[in-house]
Amino acid sequence: MSEHVRVLLSEEEVDARIQAIGDQISRDYEGRQVHLVCVLKGGSFFMCELAKRITVPVSLDFMSVSSYGKDTKSSGVVKIVKDLDESIKDKDVLVVEDIVDSGRTLSYLLEMLRDRGPKSLRLCTLLDKPERRVVEVNVDYTGFEIPDAFVVGYGLDYDQRYRNLPYIGVVEFD
Ligand code: IMP
Ligand code: MG
């Protein structure tokens, strides 16, 4: 079976939206420092682009949780593969994710981070597939709401490929 990628959101559209979110975050965190927590690997491209557009002081850290393998359906299993390097206690934490799908990963992650005593905890996701939600998650900043399709690019992969695409595309099988 072969596959191809159809463009869903162009590089220009994604860049413009990230700029708008960056402006919003800069306003919302005025006078504070925002601590970005990137969920690897998917969130990394978005986080770098977002961080460059935030004008308040920024610090950042990374964590990695288990998600999909080759399968395109959620296993429901969430495991911490790499934890944060630094404490988030009393920090204004903004979790940066590539996509909220079933919501399982984020609901687990946010609960775990909340237990560590941040001053505030918010979530920013580039993409949201609301139709797919199984567990409720409060999203503070959303790039785009998209329909239920398997997407790649801008950090998102299919079997570890396509993360480097500078746009968001839908994988279609021929
Ligand atoms: P959840 O179902 O909300 O827990 O999503 C968990 C993770 O699945 C996301 O952080 C992504 O890494 C991955 N994922 C969900 N939907 C897609 C997709 O359409 N393309 C690529 N990865 C996805
Ligand atoms: Mg992810």
mmCIF file of N, CA, C and O in Angstrom, residues 70-126:
data_model
loop_
_atom_site.group_PDB
_atom_site.id
_atom_site.type_symbol
_atom_site.label_atom_id
_atom_site.label_comp_id
_atom_site.label_asym_id
_atom_site.label_seq_id
_atom_site.Cartn_x
_atom_site.Cartn_y
_atom_site.Cartn_z
ATOM 1 N N LYS A 70 3.222 2.570 15.230
ATOM 2 C CA LYS A 70 2.841 2.559 13.827
ATOM 3 C C LYS A 70 1.317 2.659 13.686
ATOM 4 O O LYS A 70 0.794 3.109 12.676
ATOM 5 N N ASP A 71 0.637 2.255 14.767
ATOM 6 C CA ASP A 71 -0.816 2.267 14.778
ATOM 7 C C ASP A 71 -1.317 3.720 14.773
ATOM 8 O O ASP A 71 -0.706 4.595 15.338
ATOM 9 N N THR A 72 -2.435 3.982 14.116
ATOM 10 C CA THR A 72 -2.970 5.335 14.115
ATOM 11 C C THR A 72 -4.113 5.487 15.124
ATOM 12 O O THR A 72 -4.760 6.497 15.175
ATOM 13 N N LYS A 73 -4.334 4.460 15.931
ATOM 14 C CA LYS A 73 -5.356 4.562 16.974
ATOM 15 C C LYS A 73 -4.681 4.645 18.343
ATOM 16 O O LYS A 73 -3.624 4.082 18.562
ATOM 17 N N SER A 74 -5.334 5.348 19.273
ATOM 18 C CA SER A 74 -4.746 5.501 20.600
ATOM 19 C C SER A 74 -4.757 4.187 21.361
ATOM 20 O O SER A 74 -5.740 3.471 21.392
ATOM 21 N N SER A 75 -3.614 3.876 21.970
ATOM 22 C CA SER A 75 -3.535 2.670 22.783
ATOM 23 C C SER A 75 -4.136 2.925 24.166
ATOM 24 O O SER A 75 -4.499 1.988 24.874
ATOM 25 N N GLY A 76 -4.232 4.208 24.549
ATOM 26 C CA GLY A 76 -4.745 4.536 25.869
ATOM 27 C C GLY A 76 -3.700 4.407 26.962
ATOM 28 O O GLY A 76 -3.962 4.698 28.113
ATOM 29 N N VAL A 77 -2.523 3.964 26.586
ATOM 30 C CA VAL A 77 -1.449 3.802 27.566
ATOM 31 C C VAL A 77 -0.545 5.029 27.525
ATOM 32 O O VAL A 77 -0.073 5.408 26.467
ATOM 33 N N VAL A 78 -0.348 5.663 28.668
ATOM 34 C CA VAL A 78 0.513 6.833 28.740
ATOM 35 C C VAL A 78 1.633 6.559 29.730
ATOM 36 O O VAL A 78 1.381 6.250 30.878
ATOM 37 N N LYS A 79 2.844 6.658 29.250
ATOM 38 C CA LYS A 79 4.006 6.363 30.089
ATOM 39 C C LYS A 79 5.021 7.492 29.940
ATOM 40 O O LYS A 79 5.241 7.978 28.832
ATOM 41 N N ILE A 80 5.621 7.917 31.074
ATOM 42 C CA ILE A 80 6.655 8.959 30.994
ATOM 43 C C ILE A 80 7.962 8.315 30.553
ATOM 44 O O ILE A 80 8.500 7.451 31.227
ATOM 45 N N VAL A 81 8.439 8.721 29.412
ATOM 46 C CA VAL A 81 9.683 8.164 28.873
ATOM 47 C C VAL A 81 10.862 9.041 29.285
ATOM 48 O O VAL A 81 11.946 8.567 29.577
ATOM 49 N N LYS A 82 10.632 10.361 29.283
ATOM 50 C CA LYS A 82 11.660 11.302 29.746
ATOM 51 C C LYS A 82 10.955 12.377 30.559
ATOM 52 O O LYS A 82 10.036 13.020 30.058
ATOM 53 N N ASP A 83 11.410 12.563 31.791
ATOM 54 C CA ASP A 83 10.780 13.575 32.648
ATOM 55 C C ASP A 83 11.476 14.927 32.461
ATOM 56 O O ASP A 83 12.532 15.009 31.821
ATOM 57 N N LEU A 84 10.869 15.971 33.015
ATOM 58 C CA LEU A 84 11.450 17.313 32.945
ATOM 59 C C LEU A 84 12.787 17.353 33.670
ATOM 60 O O LEU A 84 13.000 16.587 34.620
ATOM 61 N N ASP A 85 13.674 18.256 33.243
ATOM 62 C CA ASP A 85 14.965 18.412 33.936
ATOM 63 C C ASP A 85 14.806 19.243 35.203
ATOM 64 O O ASP A 85 15.510 19.029 36.182
ATOM 65 N N GLU A 86 13.897 20.236 35.146
ATOM 66 C CA GLU A 86 13.779 21.174 36.265
ATOM 67 C C GLU A 86 12.410 21.114 36.928
ATOM 68 O O GLU A 86 11.430 20.727 36.310
ATOM 69 N N SER A 87 12.390 21.559 38.188
ATOM 70 C CA SER A 87 11.135 21.643 38.934
ATOM 71 C C SER A 87 10.238 22.716 38.312
ATOM 72 O O SER A 87 10.732 23.730 37.814
ATOM 73 N N ILE A 88 8.937 22.500 38.352
ATOM 74 C CA ILE A 88 7.998 23.514 37.845
ATOM 75 C C ILE A 88 7.290 24.226 38.991
ATOM 76 O O ILE A 88 6.389 25.033 38.771
ATOM 77 N N LYS A 89 7.708 23.941 40.216
ATOM 78 C CA LYS A 89 7.058 24.546 41.382
ATOM 79 C C LYS A 89 7.093 26.067 41.287
ATOM 80 O O LYS A 89 8.138 26.657 40.999
ATOM 81 N N ASP A 90 5.928 26.690 41.508
ATOM 82 C CA ASP A 90 5.758 28.147 41.484
ATOM 83 C C ASP A 90 6.045 28.808 40.128
ATOM 84 O O ASP A 90 6.227 30.020 40.064
ATOM 85 N N LYS A 91 6.111 28.037 39.076
ATOM 86 C CA LYS A 91 6.329 28.625 37.749
ATOM 87 C C LYS A 91 5.012 28.756 36.977
ATOM 88 O O LYS A 91 4.067 28.007 37.232
ATOM 89 N N ASP A 92 4.997 29.696 36.048
ATOM 90 C CA ASP A 92 3.851 29.839 35.152
ATOM 91 C C ASP A 92 4.104 28.924 33.960
ATOM 92 O O ASP A 92 4.810 29.290 33.014
ATOM 93 N N VAL A 93 3.520 27.738 34.048
ATOM 94 C CA VAL A 93 3.813 26.673 33.082
ATOM 95 C C VAL A 93 2.807 26.670 31.935
ATOM 96 O O VAL A 93 1.596 26.733 32.149
ATOM 97 N N LEU A 94 3.343 26.608 30.729
ATOM 98 C CA LEU A 94 2.495 26.479 29.547
ATOM 99 C C LEU A 94 2.951 25.227 28.789
ATOM 100 O O LEU A 94 4.067 25.174 28.261
ATOM 101 N N VAL A 95 2.092 24.215 28.792
ATOM 102 C CA VAL A 95 2.402 22.967 28.090
ATOM 103 C C VAL A 95 2.138 23.178 26.603
ATOM 104 O O VAL A 95 1.084 23.689 26.212
ATOM 105 N N VAL A 96 3.114 22.793 25.783
ATOM 106 C CA VAL A 96 2.990 22.977 24.335
ATOM 107 C C VAL A 96 2.941 21.609 23.655
ATOM 108 O O VAL A 96 3.891 20.828 23.742
ATOM 109 N N GLU A 97 1.836 21.352 22.993
ATOM 110 C CA GLU A 97 1.606 20.048 22.353
ATOM 111 C C GLU A 97 1.350 20.213 20.861
ATOM 112 O O GLU A 97 0.946 21.280 20.411
ATOM 113 N N ASP A 98 1.553 19.148 20.134
ATOM 114 C CA ASP A 98 1.254 19.178 18.714
ATOM 115 C C ASP A 98 -0.253 19.051 18.459
ATOM 116 O O ASP A 98 -0.820 19.785 17.671
ATOM 117 N N ILE A 99 -0.877 18.082 19.154
ATOM 118 C CA ILE A 99 -2.284 17.800 18.847
ATOM 119 C C ILE A 99 -2.992 17.195 20.054
ATOM 120 O O ILE A 99 -2.388 16.450 20.819
ATOM 121 N N VAL A 100 -4.253 17.573 20.229
ATOM 122 C CA VAL A 100 -5.094 16.911 21.222
ATOM 123 C C VAL A 100 -6.102 16.079 20.440
ATOM 124 O O VAL A 100 -6.865 16.615 19.635
ATOM 125 N N ASP A 101 -6.051 14.789 20.669
ATOM 126 C CA ASP A 101 -6.879 13.845 19.922
ATOM 127 C C ASP A 101 -7.917 13.260 20.890
ATOM 128 O O ASP A 101 -8.925 13.901 21.167
ATOM 129 N N SER A 102 -7.676 12.087 21.423
ATOM 130 C CA SER A 102 -8.606 11.523 22.417
ATOM 131 C C SER A 102 -8.578 12.342 23.702
ATOM 132 O O SER A 102 -9.558 12.364 24.454
ATOM 133 N N GLY A 103 -7.459 12.990 23.974
ATOM 134 C CA GLY A 103 -7.300 13.767 25.201
ATOM 135 C C GLY A 103 -6.660 12.966 26.331
ATOM 136 O O GLY A 103 -6.364 13.509 27.386
ATOM 137 N N ARG A 104 -6.424 11.697 26.091
ATOM 138 C CA ARG A 104 -5.886 10.835 27.150
ATOM 139 C C ARG A 104 -4.509 11.289 27.614
ATOM 140 O O ARG A 104 -4.251 11.400 28.804
ATOM 141 N N THR A 105 -3.626 11.551 26.663
ATOM 142 C CA THR A 105 -2.254 11.942 27.009
ATOM 143 C C THR A 105 -2.253 13.214 27.842
ATOM 144 O O THR A 105 -1.646 13.264 28.916
ATOM 145 N N LEU A 106 -2.938 14.227 27.360
ATOM 146 C CA LEU A 106 -2.926 15.522 28.029
ATOM 147 C C LEU A 106 -3.626 15.510 29.373
ATOM 148 O O LEU A 106 -3.157 16.158 30.301
ATOM 149 N N SER A 107 -4.718 14.798 29.494
ATOM 150 C CA SER A 107 -5.413 14.810 30.783
ATOM 151 C C SER A 107 -4.535 14.160 31.847
ATOM 152 O O SER A 107 -4.422 14.656 32.966
ATOM 153 N N TYR A 108 -3.846 13.109 31.468
ATOM 154 C CA TYR A 108 -2.931 12.438 32.393
ATOM 155 C C TYR A 108 -1.765 13.361 32.738
ATOM 156 O O TYR A 108 -1.415 13.553 33.910
ATOM 157 N N LEU A 109 -1.187 13.938 31.714
ATOM 158 C CA LEU A 109 -0.009 14.788 31.882
ATOM 159 C C LEU A 109 -0.309 16.031 32.720
ATOM 160 O O LEU A 109 0.450 16.390 33.626
ATOM 161 N N LEU A 110 -1.437 16.677 32.438
ATOM 162 C CA LEU A 110 -1.776 17.909 33.153
ATOM 163 C C LEU A 110 -2.030 17.626 34.628
ATOM 164 O O LEU A 110 -1.632 18.402 35.494
ATOM 165 N N GLU A 111 -2.670 16.503 34.899
ATOM 166 C CA GLU A 111 -2.935 16.118 36.294
ATOM 167 C C GLU A 111 -1.611 15.896 37.034
ATOM 168 O O GLU A 111 -1.422 16.361 38.161
ATOM 169 N N MET A 112 -0.702 15.209 36.357
ATOM 170 C CA MET A 112 0.599 14.925 36.963
ATOM 171 C C MET A 112 1.384 16.216 37.217
ATOM 172 O O MET A 112 1.991 16.394 38.261
ATOM 173 N N LEU A 113 1.344 17.139 36.264
ATOM 174 C CA LEU A 113 2.074 18.397 36.409
ATOM 175 C C LEU A 113 1.444 19.282 37.487
ATOM 176 O O LEU A 113 2.145 19.959 38.232
ATOM 177 N N ARG A 114 0.115 19.241 37.585
ATOM 178 C CA ARG A 114 -0.577 20.052 38.578
ATOM 179 C C ARG A 114 -0.162 19.653 39.996
ATOM 180 O O ARG A 114 -0.008 20.494 40.873
ATOM 181 N N ASP A 115 0.075 18.353 40.181
ATOM 182 C CA ASP A 115 0.511 17.839 41.486
ATOM 183 C C ASP A 115 1.881 18.373 41.905
ATOM 184 O O ASP A 115 2.258 18.273 43.061
ATOM 185 N N ARG A 116 2.630 18.913 40.944
ATOM 186 C CA ARG A 116 3.978 19.408 41.258
ATOM 187 C C ARG A 116 3.988 20.875 41.681
ATOM 188 O O ARG A 116 5.044 21.469 41.852
ATOM 189 N N GLY A 117 2.812 21.474 41.798
ATOM 190 C CA GLY A 117 2.692 22.817 42.362
ATOM 191 C C GLY A 117 3.146 23.989 41.516
ATOM 192 O O GLY A 117 3.762 24.934 42.037
ATOM 193 N N PRO A 118 2.822 24.021 40.205
ATOM 194 C CA PRO A 118 3.135 25.224 39.421
ATOM 195 C C PRO A 118 2.253 26.386 39.884
ATOM 196 O O PRO A 118 1.178 26.149 40.438
ATOM 197 N N LYS A 119 2.709 27.629 39.650
ATOM 198 C CA LYS A 119 1.882 28.779 40.014
ATOM 199 C C LYS A 119 0.638 28.794 39.131
ATOM 200 O O LYS A 119 -0.466 29.071 39.577
ATOM 201 N N SER A 120 0.845 28.506 37.846
ATOM 202 C CA SER A 120 -0.281 28.372 36.926
ATOM 203 C C SER A 120 0.073 27.293 35.903
ATOM 204 O O SER A 120 1.247 26.976 35.710
ATOM 205 N N LEU A 121 -0.959 26.737 35.299
ATOM 206 C CA LEU A 121 -0.742 25.650 34.335
ATOM 207 C C LEU A 121 -1.744 25.799 33.202
ATOM 208 O O LEU A 121 -2.956 25.752 33.428
ATOM 209 N N ARG A 122 -1.225 26.010 32.004
ATOM 210 C CA ARG A 122 -2.096 26.159 30.838
ATOM 211 C C ARG A 122 -1.616 25.246 29.725
ATOM 212 O O ARG A 122 -0.474 24.780 29.742
ATOM 213 N N LEU A 123 -2.496 25.065 28.750
ATOM 214 C CA LEU A 123 -2.193 24.175 27.629
ATOM 215 C C LEU A 123 -2.339 24.921 26.303
ATOM 216 O O LEU A 123 -3.348 25.597 26.065
ATOM 217 N N CYS A 124 -1.344 24.750 25.462
ATOM 218 C CA CYS A 124 -1.365 25.319 24.119
ATOM 219 C C CYS A 124 -1.139 24.189 23.123
ATOM 220 O O CYS A 124 -0.147 23.468 23.215
ATOM 221 N N THR A 125 -2.065 24.028 22.188
ATOM 222 C CA THR A 125 -1.890 22.975 21.180
ATOM 223 C C THR A 125 -1.998 23.554 19.776
ATOM 224 O O THR A 125 -2.823 24.448 19.536
ATOM 225 N N LEU A 126 -1.169 23.073 18.887
ATOM 226 C CA LEU A 126 -1.242 23.545 17.505
ATOM 227 C C LEU A 126 -2.538 23.075 16.859
ATOM 228 O O LEU A 126 -3.207 23.830 16.176
#
